[in-house]
PDB file of N, CA and C in Angstrom:
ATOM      1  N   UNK I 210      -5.230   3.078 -22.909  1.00 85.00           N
ATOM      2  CA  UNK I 210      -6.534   2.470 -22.992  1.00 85.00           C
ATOM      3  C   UNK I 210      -7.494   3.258 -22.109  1.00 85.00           C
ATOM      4  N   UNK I 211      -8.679   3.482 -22.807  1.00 86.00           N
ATOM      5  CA  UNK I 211      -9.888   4.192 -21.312  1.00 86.00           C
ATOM      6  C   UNK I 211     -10.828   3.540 -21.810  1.00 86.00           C
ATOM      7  N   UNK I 212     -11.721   3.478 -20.659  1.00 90.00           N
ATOM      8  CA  UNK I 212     -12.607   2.466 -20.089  1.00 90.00           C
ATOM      9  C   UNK I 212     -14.114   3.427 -19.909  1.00 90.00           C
ATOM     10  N   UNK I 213     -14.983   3.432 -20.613  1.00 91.00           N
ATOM     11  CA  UNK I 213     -16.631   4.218 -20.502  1.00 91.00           C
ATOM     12  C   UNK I 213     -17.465   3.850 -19.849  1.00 91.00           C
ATOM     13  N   UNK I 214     -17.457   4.818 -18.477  1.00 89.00           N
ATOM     14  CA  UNK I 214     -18.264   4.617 -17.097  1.00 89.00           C
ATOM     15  C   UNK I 214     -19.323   5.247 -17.158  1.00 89.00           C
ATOM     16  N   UNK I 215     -20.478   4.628 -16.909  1.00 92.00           N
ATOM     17  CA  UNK I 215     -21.352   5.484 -16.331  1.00 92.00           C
ATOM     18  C   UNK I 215     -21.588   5.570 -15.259  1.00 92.00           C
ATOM     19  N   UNK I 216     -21.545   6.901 -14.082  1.00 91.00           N
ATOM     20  CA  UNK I 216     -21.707   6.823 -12.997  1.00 91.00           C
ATOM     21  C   UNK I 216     -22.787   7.886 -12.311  1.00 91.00           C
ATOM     22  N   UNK I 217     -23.250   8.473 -11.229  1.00 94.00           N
ATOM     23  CA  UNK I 217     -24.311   8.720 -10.749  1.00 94.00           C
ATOM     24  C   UNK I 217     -23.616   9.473  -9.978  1.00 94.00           C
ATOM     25  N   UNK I 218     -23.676  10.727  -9.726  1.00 93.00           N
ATOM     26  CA  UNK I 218     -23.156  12.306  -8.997  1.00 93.00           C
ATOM     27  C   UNK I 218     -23.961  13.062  -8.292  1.00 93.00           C
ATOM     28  N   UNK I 219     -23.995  13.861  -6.987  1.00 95.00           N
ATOM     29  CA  UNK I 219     -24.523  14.685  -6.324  1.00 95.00           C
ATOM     30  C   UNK I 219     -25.053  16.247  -7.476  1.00 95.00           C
ATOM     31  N   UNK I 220     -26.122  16.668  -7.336  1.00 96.00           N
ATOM     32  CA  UNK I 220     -26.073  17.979  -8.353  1.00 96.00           C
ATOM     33  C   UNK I 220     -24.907  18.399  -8.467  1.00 96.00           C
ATOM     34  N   UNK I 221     -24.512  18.974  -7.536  1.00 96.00           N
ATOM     35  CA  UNK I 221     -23.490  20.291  -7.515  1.00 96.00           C
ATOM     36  C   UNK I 221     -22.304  19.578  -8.541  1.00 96.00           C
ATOM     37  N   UNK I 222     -21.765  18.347  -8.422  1.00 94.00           N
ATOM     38  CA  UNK I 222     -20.647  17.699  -9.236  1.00 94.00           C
ATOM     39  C   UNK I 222     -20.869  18.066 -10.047  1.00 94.00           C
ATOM     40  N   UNK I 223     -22.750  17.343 -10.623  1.00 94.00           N
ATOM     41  CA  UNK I 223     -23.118  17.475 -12.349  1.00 94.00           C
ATOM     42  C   UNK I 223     -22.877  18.676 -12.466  1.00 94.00           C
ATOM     43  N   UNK I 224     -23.161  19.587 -11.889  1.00 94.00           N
ATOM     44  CA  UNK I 224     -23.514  21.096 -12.468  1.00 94.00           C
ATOM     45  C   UNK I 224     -21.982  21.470 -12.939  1.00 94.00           C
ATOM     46  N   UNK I 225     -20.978  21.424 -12.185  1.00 94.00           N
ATOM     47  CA  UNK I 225     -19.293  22.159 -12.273  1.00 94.00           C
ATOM     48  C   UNK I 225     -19.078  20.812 -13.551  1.00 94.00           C
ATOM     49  N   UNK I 226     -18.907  19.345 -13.604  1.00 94.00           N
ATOM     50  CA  UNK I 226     -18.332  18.280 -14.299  1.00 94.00           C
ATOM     51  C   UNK I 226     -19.291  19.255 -15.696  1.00 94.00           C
ATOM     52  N   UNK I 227     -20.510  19.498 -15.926  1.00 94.00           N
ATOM     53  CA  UNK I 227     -21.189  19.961 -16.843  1.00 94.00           C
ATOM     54  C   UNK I 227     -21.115  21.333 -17.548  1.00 94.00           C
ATOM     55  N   UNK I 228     -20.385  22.283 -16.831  1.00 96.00           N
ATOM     56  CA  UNK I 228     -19.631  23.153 -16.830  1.00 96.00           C
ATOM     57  C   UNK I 228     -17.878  23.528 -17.470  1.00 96.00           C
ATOM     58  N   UNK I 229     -17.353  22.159 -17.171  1.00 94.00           N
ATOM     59  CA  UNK I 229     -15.938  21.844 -18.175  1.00 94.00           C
ATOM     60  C   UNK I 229     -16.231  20.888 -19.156  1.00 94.00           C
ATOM     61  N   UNK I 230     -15.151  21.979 -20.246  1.00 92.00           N
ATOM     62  CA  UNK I 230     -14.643  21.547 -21.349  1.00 92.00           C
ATOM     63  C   UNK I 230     -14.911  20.049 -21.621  1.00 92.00           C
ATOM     64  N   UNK I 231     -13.867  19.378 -20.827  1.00 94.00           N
ATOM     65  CA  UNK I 231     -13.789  17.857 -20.957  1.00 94.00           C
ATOM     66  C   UNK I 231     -14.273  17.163 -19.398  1.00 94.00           C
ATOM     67  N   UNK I 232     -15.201  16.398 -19.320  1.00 93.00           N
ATOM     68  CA  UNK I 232     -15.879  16.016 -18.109  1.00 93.00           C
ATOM     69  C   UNK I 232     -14.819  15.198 -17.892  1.00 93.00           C
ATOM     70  N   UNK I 233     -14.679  14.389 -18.795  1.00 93.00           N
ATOM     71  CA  UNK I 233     -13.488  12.910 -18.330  1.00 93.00           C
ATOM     72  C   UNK I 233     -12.439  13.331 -18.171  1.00 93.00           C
ATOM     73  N   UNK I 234     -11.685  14.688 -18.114  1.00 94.00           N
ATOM     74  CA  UNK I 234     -10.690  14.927 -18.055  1.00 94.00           C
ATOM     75  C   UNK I 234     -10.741  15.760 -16.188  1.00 94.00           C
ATOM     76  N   UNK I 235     -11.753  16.311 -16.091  1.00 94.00           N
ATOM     77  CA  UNK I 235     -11.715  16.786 -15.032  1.00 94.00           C
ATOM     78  C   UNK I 235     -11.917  15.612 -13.806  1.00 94.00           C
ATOM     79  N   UNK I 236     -12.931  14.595 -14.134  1.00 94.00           N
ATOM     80  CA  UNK I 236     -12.403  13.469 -13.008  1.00 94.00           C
ATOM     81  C   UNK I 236     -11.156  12.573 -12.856  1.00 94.00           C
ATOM     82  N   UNK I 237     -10.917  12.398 -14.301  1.00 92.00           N
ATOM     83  CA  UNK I 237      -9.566  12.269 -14.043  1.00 92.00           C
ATOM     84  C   UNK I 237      -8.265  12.626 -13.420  1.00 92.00           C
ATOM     85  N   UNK I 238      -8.758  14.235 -13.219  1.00 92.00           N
ATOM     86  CA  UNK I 238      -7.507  15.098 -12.980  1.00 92.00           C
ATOM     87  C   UNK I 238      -7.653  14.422 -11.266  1.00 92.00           C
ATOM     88  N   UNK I 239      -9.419  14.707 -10.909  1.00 92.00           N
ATOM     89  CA  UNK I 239      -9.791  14.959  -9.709  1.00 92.00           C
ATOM     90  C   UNK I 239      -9.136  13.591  -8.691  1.00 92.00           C
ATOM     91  N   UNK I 240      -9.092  12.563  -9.306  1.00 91.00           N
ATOM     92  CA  UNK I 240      -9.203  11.381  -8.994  1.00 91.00           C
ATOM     93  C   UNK I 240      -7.844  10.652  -8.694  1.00 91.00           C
ATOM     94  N   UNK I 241      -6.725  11.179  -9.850  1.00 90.00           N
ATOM     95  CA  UNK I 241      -5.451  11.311  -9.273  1.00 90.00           C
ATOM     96  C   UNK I 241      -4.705  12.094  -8.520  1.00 90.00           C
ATOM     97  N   UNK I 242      -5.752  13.021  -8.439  1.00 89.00           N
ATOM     98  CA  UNK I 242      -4.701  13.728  -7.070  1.00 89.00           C
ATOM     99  C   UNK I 242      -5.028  12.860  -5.558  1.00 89.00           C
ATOM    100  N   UNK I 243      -6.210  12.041  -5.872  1.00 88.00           N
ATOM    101  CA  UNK I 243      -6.658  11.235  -4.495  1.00 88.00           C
ATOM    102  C   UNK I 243      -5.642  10.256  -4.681  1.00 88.00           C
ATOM    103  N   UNK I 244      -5.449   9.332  -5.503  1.00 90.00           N
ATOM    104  CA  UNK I 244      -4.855   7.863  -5.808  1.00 90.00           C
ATOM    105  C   UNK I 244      -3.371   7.780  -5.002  1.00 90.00           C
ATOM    106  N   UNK I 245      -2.561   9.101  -4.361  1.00 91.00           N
ATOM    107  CA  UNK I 245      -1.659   8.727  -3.447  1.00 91.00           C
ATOM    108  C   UNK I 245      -1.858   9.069  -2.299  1.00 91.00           C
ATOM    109  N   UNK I 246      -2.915   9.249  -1.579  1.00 89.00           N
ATOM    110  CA  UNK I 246      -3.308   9.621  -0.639  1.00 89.00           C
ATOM    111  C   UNK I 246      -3.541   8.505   0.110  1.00 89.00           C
ATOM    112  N   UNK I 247      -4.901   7.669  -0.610  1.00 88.00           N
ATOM    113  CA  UNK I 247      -5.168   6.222  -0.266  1.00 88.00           C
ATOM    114  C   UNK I 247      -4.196   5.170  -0.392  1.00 88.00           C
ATOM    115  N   UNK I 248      -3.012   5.417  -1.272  1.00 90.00           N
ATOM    116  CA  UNK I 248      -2.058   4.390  -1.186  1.00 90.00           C
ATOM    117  C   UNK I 248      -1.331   4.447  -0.299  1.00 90.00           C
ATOM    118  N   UNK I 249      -1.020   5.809   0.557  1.00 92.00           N
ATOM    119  CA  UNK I 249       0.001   6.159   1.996  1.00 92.00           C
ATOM    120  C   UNK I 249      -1.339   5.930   2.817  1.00 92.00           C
ATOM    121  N   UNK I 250      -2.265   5.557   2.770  1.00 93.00           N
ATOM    122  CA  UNK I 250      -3.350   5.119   3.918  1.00 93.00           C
ATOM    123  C   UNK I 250      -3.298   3.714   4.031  1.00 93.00           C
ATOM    124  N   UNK I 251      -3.287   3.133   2.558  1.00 93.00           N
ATOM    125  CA  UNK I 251      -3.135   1.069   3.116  1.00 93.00           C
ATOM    126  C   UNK I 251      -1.731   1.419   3.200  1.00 93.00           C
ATOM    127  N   UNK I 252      -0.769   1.733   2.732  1.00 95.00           N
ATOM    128  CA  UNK I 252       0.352   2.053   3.326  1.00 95.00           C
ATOM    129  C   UNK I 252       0.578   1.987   4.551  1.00 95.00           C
ATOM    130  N   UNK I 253       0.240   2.761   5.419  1.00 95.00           N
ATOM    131  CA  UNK I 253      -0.138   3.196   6.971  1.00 95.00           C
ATOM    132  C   UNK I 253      -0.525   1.921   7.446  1.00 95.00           C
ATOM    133  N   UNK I 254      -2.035   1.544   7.274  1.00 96.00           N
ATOM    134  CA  UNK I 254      -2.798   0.664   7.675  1.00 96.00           C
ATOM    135  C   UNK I 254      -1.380  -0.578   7.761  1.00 96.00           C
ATOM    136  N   UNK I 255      -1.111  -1.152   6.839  1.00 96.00           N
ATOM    137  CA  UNK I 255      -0.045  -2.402   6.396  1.00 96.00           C
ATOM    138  C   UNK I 255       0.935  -2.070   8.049  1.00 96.00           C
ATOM    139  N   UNK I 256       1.449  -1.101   7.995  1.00 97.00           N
ATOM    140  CA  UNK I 256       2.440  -0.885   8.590  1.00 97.00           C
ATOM    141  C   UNK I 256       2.058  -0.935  10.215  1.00 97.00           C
ATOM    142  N   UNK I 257       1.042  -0.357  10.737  1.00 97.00           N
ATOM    143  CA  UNK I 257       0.409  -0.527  11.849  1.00 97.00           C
ATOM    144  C   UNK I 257       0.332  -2.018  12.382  1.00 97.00           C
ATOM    145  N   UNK I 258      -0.673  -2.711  10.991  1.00 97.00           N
ATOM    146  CA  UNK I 258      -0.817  -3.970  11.359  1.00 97.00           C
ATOM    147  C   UNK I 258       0.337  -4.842  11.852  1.00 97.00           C
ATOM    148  N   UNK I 259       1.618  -4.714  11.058  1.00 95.00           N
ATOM    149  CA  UNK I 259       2.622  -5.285  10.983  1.00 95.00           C
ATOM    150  C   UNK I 259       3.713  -5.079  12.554  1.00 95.00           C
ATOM    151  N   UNK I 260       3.203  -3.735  12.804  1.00 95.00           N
ATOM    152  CA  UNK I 260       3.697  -3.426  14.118  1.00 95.00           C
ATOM    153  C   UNK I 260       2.925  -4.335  15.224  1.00 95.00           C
ATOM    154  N   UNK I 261       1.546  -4.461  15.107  1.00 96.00           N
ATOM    155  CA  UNK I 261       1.045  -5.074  16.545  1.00 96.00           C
ATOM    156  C   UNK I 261       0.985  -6.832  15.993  1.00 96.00           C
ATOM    157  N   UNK I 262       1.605  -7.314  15.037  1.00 94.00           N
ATOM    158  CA  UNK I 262       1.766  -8.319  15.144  1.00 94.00           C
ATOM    159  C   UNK I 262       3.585  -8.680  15.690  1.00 94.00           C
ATOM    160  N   UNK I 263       4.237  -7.720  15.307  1.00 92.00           N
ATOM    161  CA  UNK I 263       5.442  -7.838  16.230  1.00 92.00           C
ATOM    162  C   UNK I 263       5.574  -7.410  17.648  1.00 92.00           C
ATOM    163  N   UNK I 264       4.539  -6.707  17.845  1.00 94.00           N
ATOM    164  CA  UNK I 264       4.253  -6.718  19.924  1.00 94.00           C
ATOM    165  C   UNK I 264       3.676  -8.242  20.413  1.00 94.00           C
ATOM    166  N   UNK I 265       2.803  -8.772  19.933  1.00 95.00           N
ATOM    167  CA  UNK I 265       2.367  -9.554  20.267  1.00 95.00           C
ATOM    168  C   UNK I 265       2.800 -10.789  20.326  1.00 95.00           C
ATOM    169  N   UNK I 266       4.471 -10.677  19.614  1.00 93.00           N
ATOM    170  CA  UNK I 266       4.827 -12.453  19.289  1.00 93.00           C
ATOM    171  C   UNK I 266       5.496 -13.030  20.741  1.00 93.00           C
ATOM    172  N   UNK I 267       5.777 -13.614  20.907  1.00 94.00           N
ATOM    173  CA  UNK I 267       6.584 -14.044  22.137  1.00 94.00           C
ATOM    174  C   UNK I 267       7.614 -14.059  22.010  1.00 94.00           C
ATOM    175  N   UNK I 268       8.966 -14.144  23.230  1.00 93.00           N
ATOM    176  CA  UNK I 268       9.920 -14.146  22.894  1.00 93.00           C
ATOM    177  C   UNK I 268      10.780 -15.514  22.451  1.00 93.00           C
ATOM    178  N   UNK I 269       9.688 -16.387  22.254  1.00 95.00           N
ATOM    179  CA  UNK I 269      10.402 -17.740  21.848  1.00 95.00           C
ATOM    180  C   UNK I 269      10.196 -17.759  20.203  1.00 95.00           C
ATOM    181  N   UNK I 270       9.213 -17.071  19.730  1.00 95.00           N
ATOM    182  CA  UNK I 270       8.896 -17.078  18.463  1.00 95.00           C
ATOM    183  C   UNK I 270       9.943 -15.942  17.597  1.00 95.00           C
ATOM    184  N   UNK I 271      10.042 -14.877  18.537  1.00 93.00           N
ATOM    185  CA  UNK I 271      11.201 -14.063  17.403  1.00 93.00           C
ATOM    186  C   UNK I 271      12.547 -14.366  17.636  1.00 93.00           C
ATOM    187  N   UNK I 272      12.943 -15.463  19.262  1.00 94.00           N
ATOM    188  CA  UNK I 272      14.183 -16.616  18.507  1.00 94.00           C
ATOM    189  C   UNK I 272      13.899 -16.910  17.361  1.00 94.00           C
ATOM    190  N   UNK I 273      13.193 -18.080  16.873  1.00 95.00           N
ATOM    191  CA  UNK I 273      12.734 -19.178  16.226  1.00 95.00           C
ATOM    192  C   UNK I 273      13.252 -18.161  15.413  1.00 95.00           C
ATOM    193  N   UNK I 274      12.287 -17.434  14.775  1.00 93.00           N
ATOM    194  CA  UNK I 274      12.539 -16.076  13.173  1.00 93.00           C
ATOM    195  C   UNK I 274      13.715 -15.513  12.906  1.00 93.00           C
ATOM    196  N   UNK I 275      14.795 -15.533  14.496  1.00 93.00           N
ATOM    197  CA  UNK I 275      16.153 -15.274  14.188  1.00 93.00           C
ATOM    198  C   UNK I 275      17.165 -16.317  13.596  1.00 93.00           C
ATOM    199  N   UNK I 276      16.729 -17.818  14.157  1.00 94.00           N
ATOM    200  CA  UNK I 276      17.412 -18.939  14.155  1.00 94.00           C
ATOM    201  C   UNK I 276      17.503 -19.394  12.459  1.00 94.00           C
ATOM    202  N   UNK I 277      15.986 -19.046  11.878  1.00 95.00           N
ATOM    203  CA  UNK I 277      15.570 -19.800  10.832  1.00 95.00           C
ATOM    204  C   UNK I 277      16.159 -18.176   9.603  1.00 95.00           C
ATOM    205  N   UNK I 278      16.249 -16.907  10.071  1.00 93.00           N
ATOM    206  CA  UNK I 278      16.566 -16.243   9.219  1.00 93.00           C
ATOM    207  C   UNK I 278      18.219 -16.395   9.257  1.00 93.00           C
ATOM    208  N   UNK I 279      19.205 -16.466  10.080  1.00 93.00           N
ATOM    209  CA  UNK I 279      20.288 -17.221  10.118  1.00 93.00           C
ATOM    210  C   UNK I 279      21.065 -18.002   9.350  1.00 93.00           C
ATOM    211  N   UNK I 280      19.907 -19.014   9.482  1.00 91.00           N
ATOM    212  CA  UNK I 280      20.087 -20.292   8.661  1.00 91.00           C
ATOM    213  C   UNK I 280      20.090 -19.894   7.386  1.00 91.00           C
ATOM    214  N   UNK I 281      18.629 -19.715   6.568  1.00 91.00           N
ATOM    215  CA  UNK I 281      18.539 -19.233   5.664  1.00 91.00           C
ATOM    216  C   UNK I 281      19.693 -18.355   4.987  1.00 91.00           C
ATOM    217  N   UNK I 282      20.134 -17.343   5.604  1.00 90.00           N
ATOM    218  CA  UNK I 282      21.922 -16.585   5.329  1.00 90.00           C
ATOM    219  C   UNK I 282      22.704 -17.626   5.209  1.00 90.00           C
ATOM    220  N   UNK I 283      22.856 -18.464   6.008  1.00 87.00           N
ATOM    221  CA  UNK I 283      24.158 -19.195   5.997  1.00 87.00           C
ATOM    222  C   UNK I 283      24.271 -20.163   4.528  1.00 87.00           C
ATOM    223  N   UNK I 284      22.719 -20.393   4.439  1.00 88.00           N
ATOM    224  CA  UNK I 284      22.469 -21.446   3.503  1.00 88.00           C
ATOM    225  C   UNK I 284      22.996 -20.920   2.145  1.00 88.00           C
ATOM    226  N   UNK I 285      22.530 -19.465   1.891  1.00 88.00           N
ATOM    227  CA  UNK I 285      22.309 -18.352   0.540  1.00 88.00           C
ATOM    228  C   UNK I 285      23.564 -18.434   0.707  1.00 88.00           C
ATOM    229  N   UNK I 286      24.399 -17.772   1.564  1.00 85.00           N
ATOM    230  CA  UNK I 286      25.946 -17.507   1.329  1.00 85.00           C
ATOM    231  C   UNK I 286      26.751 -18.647   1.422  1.00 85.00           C
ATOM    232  N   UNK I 287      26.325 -20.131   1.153  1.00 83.00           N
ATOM    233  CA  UNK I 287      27.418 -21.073   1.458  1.00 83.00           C
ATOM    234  C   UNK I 287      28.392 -21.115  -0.159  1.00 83.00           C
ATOM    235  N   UNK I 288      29.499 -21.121   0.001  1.00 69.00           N
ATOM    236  CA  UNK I 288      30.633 -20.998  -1.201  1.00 69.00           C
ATOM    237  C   UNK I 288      30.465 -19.845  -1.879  1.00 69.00           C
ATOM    238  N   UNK I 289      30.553 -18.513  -1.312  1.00 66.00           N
ATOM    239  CA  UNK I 289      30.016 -16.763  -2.061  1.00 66.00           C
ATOM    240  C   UNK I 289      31.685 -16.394  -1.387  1.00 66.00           C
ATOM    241  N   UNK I 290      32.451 -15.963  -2.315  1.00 65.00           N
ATOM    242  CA  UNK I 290      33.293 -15.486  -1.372  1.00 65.00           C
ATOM    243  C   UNK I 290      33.414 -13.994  -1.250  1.00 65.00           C
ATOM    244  N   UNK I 291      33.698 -13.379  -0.855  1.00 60.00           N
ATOM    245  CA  UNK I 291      33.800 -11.661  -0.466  1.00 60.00           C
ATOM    246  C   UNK I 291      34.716 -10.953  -1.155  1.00 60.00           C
TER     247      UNK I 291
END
């Protein structure tokens, strides 16, 4: 499926995008070579965040998260035999 954008460019873009063959093919090309870049950036970002919320917990709270993830195991594996 493709989707017909109209969008608004610096000269120099228009001039080179106006210059190839296929315009939609060249932002396209341009645009996926970005699309894993920004995904290892919220990537990153996620992962950072996730770190300073595990500095910050107390040590009664990542009991609690051990006690209740525990449980939770014991619960999943009750009558599983090996």
């Amino acid at each position: 499926m493709t989707v017909k954008l109209s969008i608004s460019v610096p000269d120099d873009v228009a001039e080179y995008l106006q210059s190839q063959g296929n315009a939609s093919a060249a932002v396209t090309e341009a645009v996926r070579r970005v699309l894993p870049e920004a995904r290892r950036l919220r990537q990153r970002e996620a992962a950072q965040a996730y770190g300073r919320f595990l500095r910050e917990r107390t040590p009664e709270q990542a009991d609690a998260d051990r006690i209740l993830i525990e449980s939770s195991n014991d619960i999943a594996l009750r009558g599983t035999e090996w």
